Coordinates of C-alpha atoms in Angstrom, one line a residue:
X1 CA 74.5 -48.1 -85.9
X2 CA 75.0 -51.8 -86.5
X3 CA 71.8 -54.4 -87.3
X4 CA 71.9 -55.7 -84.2
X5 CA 72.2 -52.7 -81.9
X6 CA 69.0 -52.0 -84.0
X7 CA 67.5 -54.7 -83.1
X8 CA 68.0 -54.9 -79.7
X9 CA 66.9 -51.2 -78.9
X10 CA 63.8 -52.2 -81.0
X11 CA 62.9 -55.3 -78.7
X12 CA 63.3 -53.4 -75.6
X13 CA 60.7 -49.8 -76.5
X14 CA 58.4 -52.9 -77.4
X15 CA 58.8 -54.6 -74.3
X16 CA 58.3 -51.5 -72.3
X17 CA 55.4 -50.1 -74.9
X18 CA 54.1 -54.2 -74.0
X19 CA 54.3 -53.7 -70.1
X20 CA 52.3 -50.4 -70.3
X21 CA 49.9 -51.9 -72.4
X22 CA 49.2 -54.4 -69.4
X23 CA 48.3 -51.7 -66.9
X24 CA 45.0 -50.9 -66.1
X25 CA 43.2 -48.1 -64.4
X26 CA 43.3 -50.2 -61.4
X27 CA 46.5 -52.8 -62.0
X28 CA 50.1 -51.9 -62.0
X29 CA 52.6 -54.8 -62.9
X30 CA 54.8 -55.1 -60.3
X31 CA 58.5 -56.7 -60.9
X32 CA 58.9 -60.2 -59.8
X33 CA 55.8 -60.9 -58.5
X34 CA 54.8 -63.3 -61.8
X35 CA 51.6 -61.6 -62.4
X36 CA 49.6 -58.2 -61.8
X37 CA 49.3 -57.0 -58.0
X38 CA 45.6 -55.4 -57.7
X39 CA 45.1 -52.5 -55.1
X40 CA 41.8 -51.0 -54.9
X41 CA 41.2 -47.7 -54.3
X42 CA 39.2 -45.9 -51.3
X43 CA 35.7 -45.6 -52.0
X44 CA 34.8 -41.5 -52.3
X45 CA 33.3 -39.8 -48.6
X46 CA 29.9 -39.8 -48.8
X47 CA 28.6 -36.3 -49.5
X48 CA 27.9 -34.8 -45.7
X49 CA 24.3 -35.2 -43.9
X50 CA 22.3 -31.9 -44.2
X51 CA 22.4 -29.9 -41.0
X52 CA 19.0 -30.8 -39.1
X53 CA 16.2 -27.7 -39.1
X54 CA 17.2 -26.2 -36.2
X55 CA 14.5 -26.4 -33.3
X56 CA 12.7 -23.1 -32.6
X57 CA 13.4 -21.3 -29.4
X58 CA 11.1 -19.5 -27.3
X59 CA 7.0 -19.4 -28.4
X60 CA 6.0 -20.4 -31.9
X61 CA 3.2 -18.8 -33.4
X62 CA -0.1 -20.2 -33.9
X63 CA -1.8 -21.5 -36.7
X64 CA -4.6 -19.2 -36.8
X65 CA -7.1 -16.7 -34.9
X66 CA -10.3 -18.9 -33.1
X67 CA -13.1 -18.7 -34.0
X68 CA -15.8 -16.6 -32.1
X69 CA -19.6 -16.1 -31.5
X70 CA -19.6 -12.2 -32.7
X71 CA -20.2 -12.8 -37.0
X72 CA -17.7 -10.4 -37.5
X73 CA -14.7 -12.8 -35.7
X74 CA -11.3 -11.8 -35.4
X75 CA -9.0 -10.7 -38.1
X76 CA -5.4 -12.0 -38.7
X77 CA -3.0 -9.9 -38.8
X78 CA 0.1 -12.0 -39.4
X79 CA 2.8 -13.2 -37.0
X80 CA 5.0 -10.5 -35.1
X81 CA 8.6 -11.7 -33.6
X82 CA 10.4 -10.4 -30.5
X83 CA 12.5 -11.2 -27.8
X84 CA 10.6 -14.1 -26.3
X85 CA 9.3 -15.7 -29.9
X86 CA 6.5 -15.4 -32.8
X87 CA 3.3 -15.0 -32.0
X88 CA 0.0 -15.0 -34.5
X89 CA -1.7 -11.8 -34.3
X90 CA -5.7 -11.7 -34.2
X91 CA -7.7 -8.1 -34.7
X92 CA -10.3 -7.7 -32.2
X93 CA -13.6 -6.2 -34.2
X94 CA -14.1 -2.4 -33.9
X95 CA -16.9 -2.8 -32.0
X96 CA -18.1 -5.9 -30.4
X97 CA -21.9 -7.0 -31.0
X98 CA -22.0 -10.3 -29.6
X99 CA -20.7 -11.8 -26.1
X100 CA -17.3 -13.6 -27.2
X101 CA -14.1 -15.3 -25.1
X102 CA -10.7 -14.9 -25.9
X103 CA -9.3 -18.6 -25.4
X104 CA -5.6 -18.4 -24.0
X105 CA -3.8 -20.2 -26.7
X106 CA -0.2 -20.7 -27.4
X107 CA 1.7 -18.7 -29.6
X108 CA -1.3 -15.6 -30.0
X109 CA -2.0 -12.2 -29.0
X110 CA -5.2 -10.4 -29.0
X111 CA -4.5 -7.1 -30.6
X112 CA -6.7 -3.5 -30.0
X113 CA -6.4 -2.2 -33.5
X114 CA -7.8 0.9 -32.8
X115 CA -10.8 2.3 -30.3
X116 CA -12.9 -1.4 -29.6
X117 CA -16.0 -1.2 -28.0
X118 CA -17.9 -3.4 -26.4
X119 CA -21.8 -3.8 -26.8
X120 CA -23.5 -0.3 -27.7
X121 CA -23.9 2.8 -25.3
X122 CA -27.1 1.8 -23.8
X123 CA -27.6 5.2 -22.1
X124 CA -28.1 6.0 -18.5
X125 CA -31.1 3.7 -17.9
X126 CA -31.3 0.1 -18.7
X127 CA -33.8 -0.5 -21.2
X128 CA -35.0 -3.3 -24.5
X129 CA -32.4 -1.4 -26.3
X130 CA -29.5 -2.9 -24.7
X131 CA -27.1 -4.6 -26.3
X132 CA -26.1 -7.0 -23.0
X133 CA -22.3 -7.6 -24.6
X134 CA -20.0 -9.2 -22.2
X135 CA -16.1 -9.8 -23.3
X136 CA -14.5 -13.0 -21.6
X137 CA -11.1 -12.7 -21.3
X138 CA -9.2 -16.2 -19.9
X139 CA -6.5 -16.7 -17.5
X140 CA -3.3 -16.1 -19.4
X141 CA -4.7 -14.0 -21.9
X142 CA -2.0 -11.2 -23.8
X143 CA -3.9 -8.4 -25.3
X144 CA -1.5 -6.0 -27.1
X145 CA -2.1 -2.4 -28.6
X146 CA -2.5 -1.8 -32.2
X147 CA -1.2 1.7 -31.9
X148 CA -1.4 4.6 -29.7
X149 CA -4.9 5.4 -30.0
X150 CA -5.9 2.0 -29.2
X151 CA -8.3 1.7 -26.2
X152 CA -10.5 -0.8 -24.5
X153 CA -14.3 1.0 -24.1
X154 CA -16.6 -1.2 -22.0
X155 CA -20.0 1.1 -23.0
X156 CA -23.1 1.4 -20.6
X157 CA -25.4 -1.9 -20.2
X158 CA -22.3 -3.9 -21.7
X159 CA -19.3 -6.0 -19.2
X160 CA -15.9 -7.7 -19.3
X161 CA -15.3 -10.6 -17.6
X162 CA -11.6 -10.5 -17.6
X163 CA -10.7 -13.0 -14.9
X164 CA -7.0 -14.2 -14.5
X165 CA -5.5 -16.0 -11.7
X166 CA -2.3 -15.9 -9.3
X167 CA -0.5 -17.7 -11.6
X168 CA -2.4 -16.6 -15.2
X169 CA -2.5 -13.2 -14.9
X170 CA -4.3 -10.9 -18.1
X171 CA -2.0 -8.7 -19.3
X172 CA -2.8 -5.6 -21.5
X173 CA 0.1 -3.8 -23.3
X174 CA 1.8 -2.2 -26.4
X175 CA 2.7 -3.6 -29.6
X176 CA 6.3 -2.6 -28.8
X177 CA 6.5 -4.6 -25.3
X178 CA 6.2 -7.6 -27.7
X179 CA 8.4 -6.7 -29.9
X180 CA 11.0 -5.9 -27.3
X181 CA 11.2 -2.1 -27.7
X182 CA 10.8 -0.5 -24.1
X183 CA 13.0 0.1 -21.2
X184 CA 12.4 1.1 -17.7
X185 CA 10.8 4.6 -18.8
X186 CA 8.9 3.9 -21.7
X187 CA 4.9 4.7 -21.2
X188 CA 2.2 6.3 -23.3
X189 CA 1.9 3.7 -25.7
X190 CA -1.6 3.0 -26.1
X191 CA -4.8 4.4 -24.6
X192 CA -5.8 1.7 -21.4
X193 CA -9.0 0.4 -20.3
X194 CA -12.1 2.4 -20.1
X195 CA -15.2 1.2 -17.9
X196 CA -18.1 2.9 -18.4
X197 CA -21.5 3.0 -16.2
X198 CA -24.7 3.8 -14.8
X199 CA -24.2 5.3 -11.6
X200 CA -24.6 8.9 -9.9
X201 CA -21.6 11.3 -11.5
X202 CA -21.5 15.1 -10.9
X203 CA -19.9 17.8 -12.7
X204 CA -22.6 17.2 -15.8
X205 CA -22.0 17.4 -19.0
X206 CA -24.8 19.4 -19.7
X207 CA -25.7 22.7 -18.2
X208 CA -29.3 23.0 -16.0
X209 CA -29.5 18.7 -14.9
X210 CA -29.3 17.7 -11.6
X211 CA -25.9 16.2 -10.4
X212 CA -26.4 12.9 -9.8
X213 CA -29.4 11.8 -11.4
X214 CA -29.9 9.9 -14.9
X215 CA -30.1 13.5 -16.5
X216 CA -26.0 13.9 -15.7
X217 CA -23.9 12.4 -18.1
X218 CA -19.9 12.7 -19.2
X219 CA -17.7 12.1 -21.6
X220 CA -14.8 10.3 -21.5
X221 CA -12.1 12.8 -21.8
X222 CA -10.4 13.3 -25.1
X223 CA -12.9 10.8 -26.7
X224 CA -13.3 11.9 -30.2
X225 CA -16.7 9.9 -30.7
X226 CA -19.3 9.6 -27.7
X227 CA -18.1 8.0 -24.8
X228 CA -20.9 8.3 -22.2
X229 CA -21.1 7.8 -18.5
X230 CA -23.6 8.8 -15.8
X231 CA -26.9 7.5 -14.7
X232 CA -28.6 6.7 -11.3
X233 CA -27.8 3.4 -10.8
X234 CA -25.2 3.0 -7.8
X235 CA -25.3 -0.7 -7.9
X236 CA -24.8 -0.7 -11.6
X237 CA -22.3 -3.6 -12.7
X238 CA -19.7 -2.8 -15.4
X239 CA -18.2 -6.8 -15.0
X240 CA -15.0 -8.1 -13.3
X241 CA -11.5 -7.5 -14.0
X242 CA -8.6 -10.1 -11.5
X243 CA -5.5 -10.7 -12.0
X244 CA -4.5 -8.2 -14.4
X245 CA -2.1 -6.0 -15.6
X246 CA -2.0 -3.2 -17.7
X247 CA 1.4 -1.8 -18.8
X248 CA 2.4 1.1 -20.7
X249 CA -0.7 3.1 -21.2
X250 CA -1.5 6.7 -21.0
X251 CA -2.0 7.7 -24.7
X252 CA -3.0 11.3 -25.5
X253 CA -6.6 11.5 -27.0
X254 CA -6.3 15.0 -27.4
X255 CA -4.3 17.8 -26.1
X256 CA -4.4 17.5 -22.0
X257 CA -6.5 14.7 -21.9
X258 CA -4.6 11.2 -21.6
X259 CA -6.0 7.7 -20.6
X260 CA -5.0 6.2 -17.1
X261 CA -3.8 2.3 -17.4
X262 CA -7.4 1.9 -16.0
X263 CA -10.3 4.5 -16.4
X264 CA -13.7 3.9 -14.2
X265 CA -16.6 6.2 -15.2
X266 CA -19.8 5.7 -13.2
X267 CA -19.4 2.2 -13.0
X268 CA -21.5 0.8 -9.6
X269 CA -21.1 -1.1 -6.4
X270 CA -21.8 -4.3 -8.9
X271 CA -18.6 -4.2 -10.4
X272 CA -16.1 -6.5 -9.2
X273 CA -12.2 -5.1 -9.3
X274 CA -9.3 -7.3 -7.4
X275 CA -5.5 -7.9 -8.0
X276 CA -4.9 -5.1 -10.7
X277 CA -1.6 -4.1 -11.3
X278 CA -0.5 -0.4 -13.4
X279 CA 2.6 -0.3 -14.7
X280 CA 4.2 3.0 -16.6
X281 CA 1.3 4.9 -17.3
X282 CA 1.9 8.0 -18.8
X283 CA -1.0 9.8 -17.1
X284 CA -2.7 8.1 -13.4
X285 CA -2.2 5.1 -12.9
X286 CA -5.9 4.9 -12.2
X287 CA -8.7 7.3 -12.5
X288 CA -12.2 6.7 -10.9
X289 CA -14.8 9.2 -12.2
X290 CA -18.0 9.3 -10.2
X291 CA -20.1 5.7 -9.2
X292 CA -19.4 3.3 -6.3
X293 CA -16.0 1.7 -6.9
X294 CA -14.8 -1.3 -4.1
X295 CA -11.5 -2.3 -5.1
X296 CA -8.9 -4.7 -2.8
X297 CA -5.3 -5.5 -4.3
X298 CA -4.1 -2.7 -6.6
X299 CA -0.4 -1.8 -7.4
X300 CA 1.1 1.1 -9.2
X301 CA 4.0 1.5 -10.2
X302 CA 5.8 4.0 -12.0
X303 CA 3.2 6.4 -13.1
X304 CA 3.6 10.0 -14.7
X305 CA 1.3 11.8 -13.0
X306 CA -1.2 10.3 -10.1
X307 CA -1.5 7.1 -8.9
X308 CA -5.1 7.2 -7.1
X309 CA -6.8 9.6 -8.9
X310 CA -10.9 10.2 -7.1
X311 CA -13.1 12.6 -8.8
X312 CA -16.8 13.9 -9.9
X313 CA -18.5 12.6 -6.6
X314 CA -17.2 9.3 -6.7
X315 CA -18.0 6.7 -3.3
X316 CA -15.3 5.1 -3.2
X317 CA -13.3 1.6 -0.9
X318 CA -9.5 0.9 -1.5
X319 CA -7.5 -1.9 0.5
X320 CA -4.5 -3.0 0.1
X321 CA -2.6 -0.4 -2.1
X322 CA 1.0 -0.3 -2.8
X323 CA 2.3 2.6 -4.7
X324 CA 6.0 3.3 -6.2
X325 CA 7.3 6.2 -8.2
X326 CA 10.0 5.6 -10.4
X327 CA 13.1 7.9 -9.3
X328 CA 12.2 11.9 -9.9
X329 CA 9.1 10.8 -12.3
X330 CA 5.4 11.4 -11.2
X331 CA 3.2 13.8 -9.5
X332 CA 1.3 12.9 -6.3
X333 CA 0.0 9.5 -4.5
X334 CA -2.8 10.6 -4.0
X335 CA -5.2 13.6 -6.2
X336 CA -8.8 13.5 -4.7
X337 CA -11.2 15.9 -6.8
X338 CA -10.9 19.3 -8.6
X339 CA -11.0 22.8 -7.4
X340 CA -13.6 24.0 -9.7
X341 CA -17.2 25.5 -10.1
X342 CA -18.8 22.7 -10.0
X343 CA -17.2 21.2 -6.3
X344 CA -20.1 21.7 -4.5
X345 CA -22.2 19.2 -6.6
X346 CA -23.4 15.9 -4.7
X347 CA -22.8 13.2 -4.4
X348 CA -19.8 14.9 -3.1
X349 CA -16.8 12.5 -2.8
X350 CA -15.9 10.1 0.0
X351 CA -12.8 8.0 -0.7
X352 CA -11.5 5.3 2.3
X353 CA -8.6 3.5 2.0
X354 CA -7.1 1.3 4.4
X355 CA -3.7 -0.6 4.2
X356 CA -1.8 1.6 2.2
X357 CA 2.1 1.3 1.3
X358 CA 3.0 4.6 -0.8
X359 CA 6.5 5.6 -2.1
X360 CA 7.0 8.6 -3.5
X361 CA 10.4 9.4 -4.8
X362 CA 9.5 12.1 -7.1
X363 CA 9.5 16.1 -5.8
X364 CA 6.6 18.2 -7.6
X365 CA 6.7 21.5 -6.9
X366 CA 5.0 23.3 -9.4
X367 CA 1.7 20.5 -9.7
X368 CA -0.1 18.9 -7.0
X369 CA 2.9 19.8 -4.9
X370 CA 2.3 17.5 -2.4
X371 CA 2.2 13.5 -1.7
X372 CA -1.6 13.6 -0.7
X373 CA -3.9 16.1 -2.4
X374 CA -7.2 16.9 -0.8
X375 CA -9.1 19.4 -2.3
X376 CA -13.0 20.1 -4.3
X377 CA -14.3 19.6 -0.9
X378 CA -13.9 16.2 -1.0
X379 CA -14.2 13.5 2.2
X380 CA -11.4 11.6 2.9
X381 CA -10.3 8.8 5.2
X382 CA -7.0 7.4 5.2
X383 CA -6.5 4.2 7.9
X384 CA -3.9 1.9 8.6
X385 CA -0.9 3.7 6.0
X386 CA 2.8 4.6 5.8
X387 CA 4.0 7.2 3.6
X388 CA 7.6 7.6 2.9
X389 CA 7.8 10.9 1.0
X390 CA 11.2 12.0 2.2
X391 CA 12.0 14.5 -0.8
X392 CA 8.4 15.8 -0.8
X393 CA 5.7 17.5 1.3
X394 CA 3.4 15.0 2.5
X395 CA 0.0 16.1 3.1
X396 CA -1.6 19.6 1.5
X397 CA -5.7 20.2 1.8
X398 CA -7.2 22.9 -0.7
X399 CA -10.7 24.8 0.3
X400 CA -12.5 25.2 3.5
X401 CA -14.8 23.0 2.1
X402 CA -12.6 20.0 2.6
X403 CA -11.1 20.7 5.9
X404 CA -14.5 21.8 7.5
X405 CA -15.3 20.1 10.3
X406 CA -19.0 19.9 10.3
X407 CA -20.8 17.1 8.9
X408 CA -24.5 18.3 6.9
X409 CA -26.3 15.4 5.1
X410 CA -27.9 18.0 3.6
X411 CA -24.9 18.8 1.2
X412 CA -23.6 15.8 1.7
X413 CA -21.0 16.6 4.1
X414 CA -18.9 13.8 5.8
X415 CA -17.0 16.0 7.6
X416 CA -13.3 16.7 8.2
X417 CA -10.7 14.2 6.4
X418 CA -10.1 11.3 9.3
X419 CA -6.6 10.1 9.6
X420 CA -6.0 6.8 12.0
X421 CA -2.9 4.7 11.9
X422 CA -1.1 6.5 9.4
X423 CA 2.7 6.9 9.7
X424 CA 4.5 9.7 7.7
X425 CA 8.0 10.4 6.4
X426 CA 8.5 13.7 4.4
X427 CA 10.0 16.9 4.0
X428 CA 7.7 19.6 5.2
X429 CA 4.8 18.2 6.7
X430 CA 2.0 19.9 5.8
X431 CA 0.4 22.6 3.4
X432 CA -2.3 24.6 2.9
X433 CA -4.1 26.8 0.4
X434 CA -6.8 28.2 -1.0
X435 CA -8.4 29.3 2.6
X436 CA -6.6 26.7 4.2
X437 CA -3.6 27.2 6.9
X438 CA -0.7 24.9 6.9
X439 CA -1.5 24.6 11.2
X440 CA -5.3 23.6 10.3
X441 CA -3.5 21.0 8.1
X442 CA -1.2 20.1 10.9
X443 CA -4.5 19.9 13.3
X444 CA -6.6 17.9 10.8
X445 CA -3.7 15.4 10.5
X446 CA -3.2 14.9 14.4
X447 CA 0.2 13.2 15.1
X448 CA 0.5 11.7 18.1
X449 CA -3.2 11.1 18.0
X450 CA -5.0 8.4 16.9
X451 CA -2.0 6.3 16.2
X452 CA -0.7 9.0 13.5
X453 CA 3.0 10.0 13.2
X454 CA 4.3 12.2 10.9
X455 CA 8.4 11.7 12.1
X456 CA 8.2 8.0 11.6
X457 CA 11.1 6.3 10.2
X458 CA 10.6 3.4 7.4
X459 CA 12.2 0.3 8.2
X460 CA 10.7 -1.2 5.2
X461 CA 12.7 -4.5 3.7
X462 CA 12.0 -4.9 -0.7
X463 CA 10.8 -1.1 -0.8
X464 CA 7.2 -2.2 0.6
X465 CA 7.5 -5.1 3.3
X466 CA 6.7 -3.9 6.5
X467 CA 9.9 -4.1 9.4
X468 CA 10.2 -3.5 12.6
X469 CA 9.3 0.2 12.8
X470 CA 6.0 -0.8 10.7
X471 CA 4.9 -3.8 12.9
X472 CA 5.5 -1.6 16.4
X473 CA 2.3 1.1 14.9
X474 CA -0.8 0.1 16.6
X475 CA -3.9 -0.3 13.9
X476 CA -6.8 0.2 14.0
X477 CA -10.2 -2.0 12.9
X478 CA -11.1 -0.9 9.0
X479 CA -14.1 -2.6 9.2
X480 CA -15.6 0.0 11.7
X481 CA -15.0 2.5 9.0
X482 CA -16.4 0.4 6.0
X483 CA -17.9 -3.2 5.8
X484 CA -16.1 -3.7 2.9
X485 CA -12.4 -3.6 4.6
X486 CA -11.2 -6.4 5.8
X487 CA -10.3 -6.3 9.9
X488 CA -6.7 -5.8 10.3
X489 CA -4.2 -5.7 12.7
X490 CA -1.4 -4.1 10.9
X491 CA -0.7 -1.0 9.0
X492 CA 0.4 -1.0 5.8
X493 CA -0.4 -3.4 2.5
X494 CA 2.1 -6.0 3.5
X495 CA 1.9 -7.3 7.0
X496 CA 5.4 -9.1 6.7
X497 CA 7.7 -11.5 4.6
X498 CA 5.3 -14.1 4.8
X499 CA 2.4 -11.9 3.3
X500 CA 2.5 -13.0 -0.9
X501 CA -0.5 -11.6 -2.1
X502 CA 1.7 -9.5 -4.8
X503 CA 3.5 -12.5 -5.9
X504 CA 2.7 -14.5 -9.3
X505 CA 0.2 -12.3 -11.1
X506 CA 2.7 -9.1 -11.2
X507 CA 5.5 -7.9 -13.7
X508 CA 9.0 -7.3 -12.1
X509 CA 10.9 -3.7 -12.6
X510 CA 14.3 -2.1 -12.1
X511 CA 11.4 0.4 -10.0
X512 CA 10.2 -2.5 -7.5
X513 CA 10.6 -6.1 -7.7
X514 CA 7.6 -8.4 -6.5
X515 CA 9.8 -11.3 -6.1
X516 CA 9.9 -14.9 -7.5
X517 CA 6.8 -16.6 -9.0
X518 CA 5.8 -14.0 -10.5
X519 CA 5.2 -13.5 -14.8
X520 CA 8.4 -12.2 -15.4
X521 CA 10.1 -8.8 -16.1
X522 CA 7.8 -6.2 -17.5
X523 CA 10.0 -5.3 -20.2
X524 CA 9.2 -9.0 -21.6
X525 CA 5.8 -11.3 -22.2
X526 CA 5.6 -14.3 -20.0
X527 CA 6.5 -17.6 -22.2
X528 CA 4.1 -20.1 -20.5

């Protein structure tokens, strides 16, 4: 290769080594252009904005439990989570000492962790000893169960005050409804509410006493520790419960002896019970042992066994009263006393109620067999009703006892059961046993008498409005039978489609619905 080939190639890699020597990280020499051409590059995305906290749905729990007057207050028991939110969970004491109230507060349930007791068992007589214990429950209140054997006692000398409103109603149910476990047939998950008084009970619990007096006392069934009831106070006051409902109850204490949603033991004429609504209870759906019990507004639905349940001499006024069986589950409507040794005691029973709905769907052949029960010689009046019982038998009286016809003050006999204004659909009609014919049934009943029919046909609209059919029954006055009733010129507990006194305080069901207004499904807790 000559010199100057040499030369040249060596002037030309040094020109080229020169140019690449002039480029930067950010300048490129561009031909032709007499200089360096800058172009900036883009500036790097900004990294991306975290992803806000999402906002919670449905009820957040609160902070803490309240604080209360009884020393012992209430214990926290963390935060539970279900369907309609997180809610703070605050332990009621095991036995109440103090009077307290349960503020509604947002986010929190009360919880029953076990047997809680209110006040001391001030025996049959009021005395210095009381303990004078009154739980306040407020409107909107949620109590839930700790566990099946979790029950409400309300002892002798002690109240509640649980007081809710149309639109606040108190409800008192399982753990699991909060947490979303239970279905149309669930039931028997706690115990229920127990009230427990001073006035006249029979059927003592000890042998030798006088029925009736402050010597005959009880125990609640399937208590394990005392439970007592019984004195000789008939105006004794065990508080107020309105607006409430209790779902899911009917826990088995011991072997044959469950808890009702609500449980009344010898409570008096001073206790106050309104608007109180059973739902699913695995036993009655309410149980009245012995006292003087006044009671307007009550709904059952969906019990396992009865739904007015009357026994051990109880004197007893019921108004407004719609019962509904879920489909083939339950035993009777109605189950007034107990054929049993001690039926002859007095105060011998003497249930009225007036301006009854009842729907029984279930057929019970081998238990109280029938819709309506009568039996223990029990008095009975039923005024101003519609059954509609069309798989079952509708009325069946036990004992001569309780179809005699002769009134005697000195055993404190009422008489025959009185029937007026009551309508009937059903199977066969009428039973009787135990000394009783089915025609002396059939006699006692009187269709076509006093405004009684037993081949009516329900034109009821939502399972317990009244129609046509209801409207056209002529009814008669309850207040001539008890000053406690209302007057009334209907039969049945809902005059028509503008009578709402259900509505807002009660719990929805694929059993019966209650309509709009109301605090929601009763598989769920109300949000508000």
């Amino acid at each position: 290769m000559s010199s100057t080939s040499r030369i040249s190639k060596i002037l030309l890699g040094g020109c080229a080594v020169a140019a690449l020597s002039a480029c930067g990280a950010n300048d490129i020499a561009s031909p032709g252009t007499g200089g360096s051409v800058t172009i900036n590059n883009p500036a790097p995305a900004p990294a991306p904005a975290p992803a806000p906290t999402p906002t919670p749905t449905g009820v957040v729990a609160a902070d803490s439990c309240p604080a209360v007057a009884d020393p012992q207050g209430l214990g926290n028991a963390g935060t539970i989570t279900g369907p309609t939110g997180t809610y703070r969970v605050c332990n009621l004491p095991a036995r109440i000492n103090k009077s307290i109230t349960l503020p509604k507060i947002a986010g929190l349930l009360y919880q029953l962790p076990g047997r809680v007791d209110v006040g001391t068992d001030g025996g049959p007589t009021a005395s210095a000893n009381d303990t004078n214990v009154t739980l306040n429950i407020d409107p909107g209140v949620i109590v839930i169960s700790g566990g099946g054997v979790s029950w409400l006692a309300v002892n002798r000398g002690n109240k509640i005050s649980a007081i809710g409103t149309a639109t606040q109603p108190i409800i008192f149910t399982s753990r699991e409804n909060a947490l979303g476990n239970v279905n149309i047939n669930s039931s028997g998950q706690w115990g229920g509410v127990v009230l427990m008084g001073r006035a006249p009970v029979t059927d003592c619990e000890a042998t030798g006493v006088t029925p009736g007096t402050a010597a005959c006392e009880r125990q609640t069934e399937g208590a394990a520790d005392p439970a007592k009831f019984g004195g000789a106070t008939p105006a004794d006051s065990s508080g107020r419960m309105s607006y409430v409902q209790i779902r899911y109850s009917g826990y088995n204490l011991s072997p044959n002896s469950e808890l009702q949603a609500l449980t009344t033991e010898g409570t008096g004429s001073g206790t106050i019970l309104d608007h109180i609504m059973s739902y699913n209870s695995s036993d009655d759906a309410a149980e009245f042992f012995g006292g003087v019990v006044n009671m307007k507004y009550f709904i059952a639905v969906g019990a396992e066994d009865d739904n007015l349940d009357t026994d051990t001499g109880v004197k007893a006024n019921f108004q407004y009263v719609i019962a509904v069986q879920r489909q083939n589950i339950g035993d009777a409507i109605i189950e007034a006393d107990s054929d049993n040794a001690a039926d002859g005691n007095t105060p011998r029973q003497n249930t009225r109620v007036a301006n009854f709905t009842f729907i029984d769907r279930s057929p019970n052949p081998t238990s109280d067999v029938a819709s309506i029960l009568l039996r223990g010689g029990t008095d009975y009046t039923l005024v101003n009703g519609i059954l509609a019982s069309p798989v079952n038998p509708c009325l069946r009286i036990s004992r001569p006892q309780t179809a005699s016809t002769t009134a005697d003050a000195a055993i404190d006999e009422a008489g025959a059961p009185v029937f007026k204004s009551v309508v009937m659909q059903c199977t066969t009609k009428y039973l009787g046993v135990n000394g009783v014919t089915d025609a002396v049934v059939q006699t006692l009943f009187g269709s076509g008498s006093n405004n009684n029919n037993d081949a009516f046909t329900p034109s009821l609209t939502s399972v317990f409005i009244n129609g046509a059919n209801e409207t056209a029954v002529v009814a008669t006055d309850p207040k001539t039978i008890s000053a406690f009733f209302d007057t009334t010129t209907y039969i049945g507990a809902v005059k028509d489609a503008n009578d709402k006194w259900y509505q807002g305080w009660t719990c929805n069901s694929d059993t019966v619905g209650f309509g709009t207004g109301n605090s929601g499904l009763c598989t769920s807790l109300p949000t508000t």
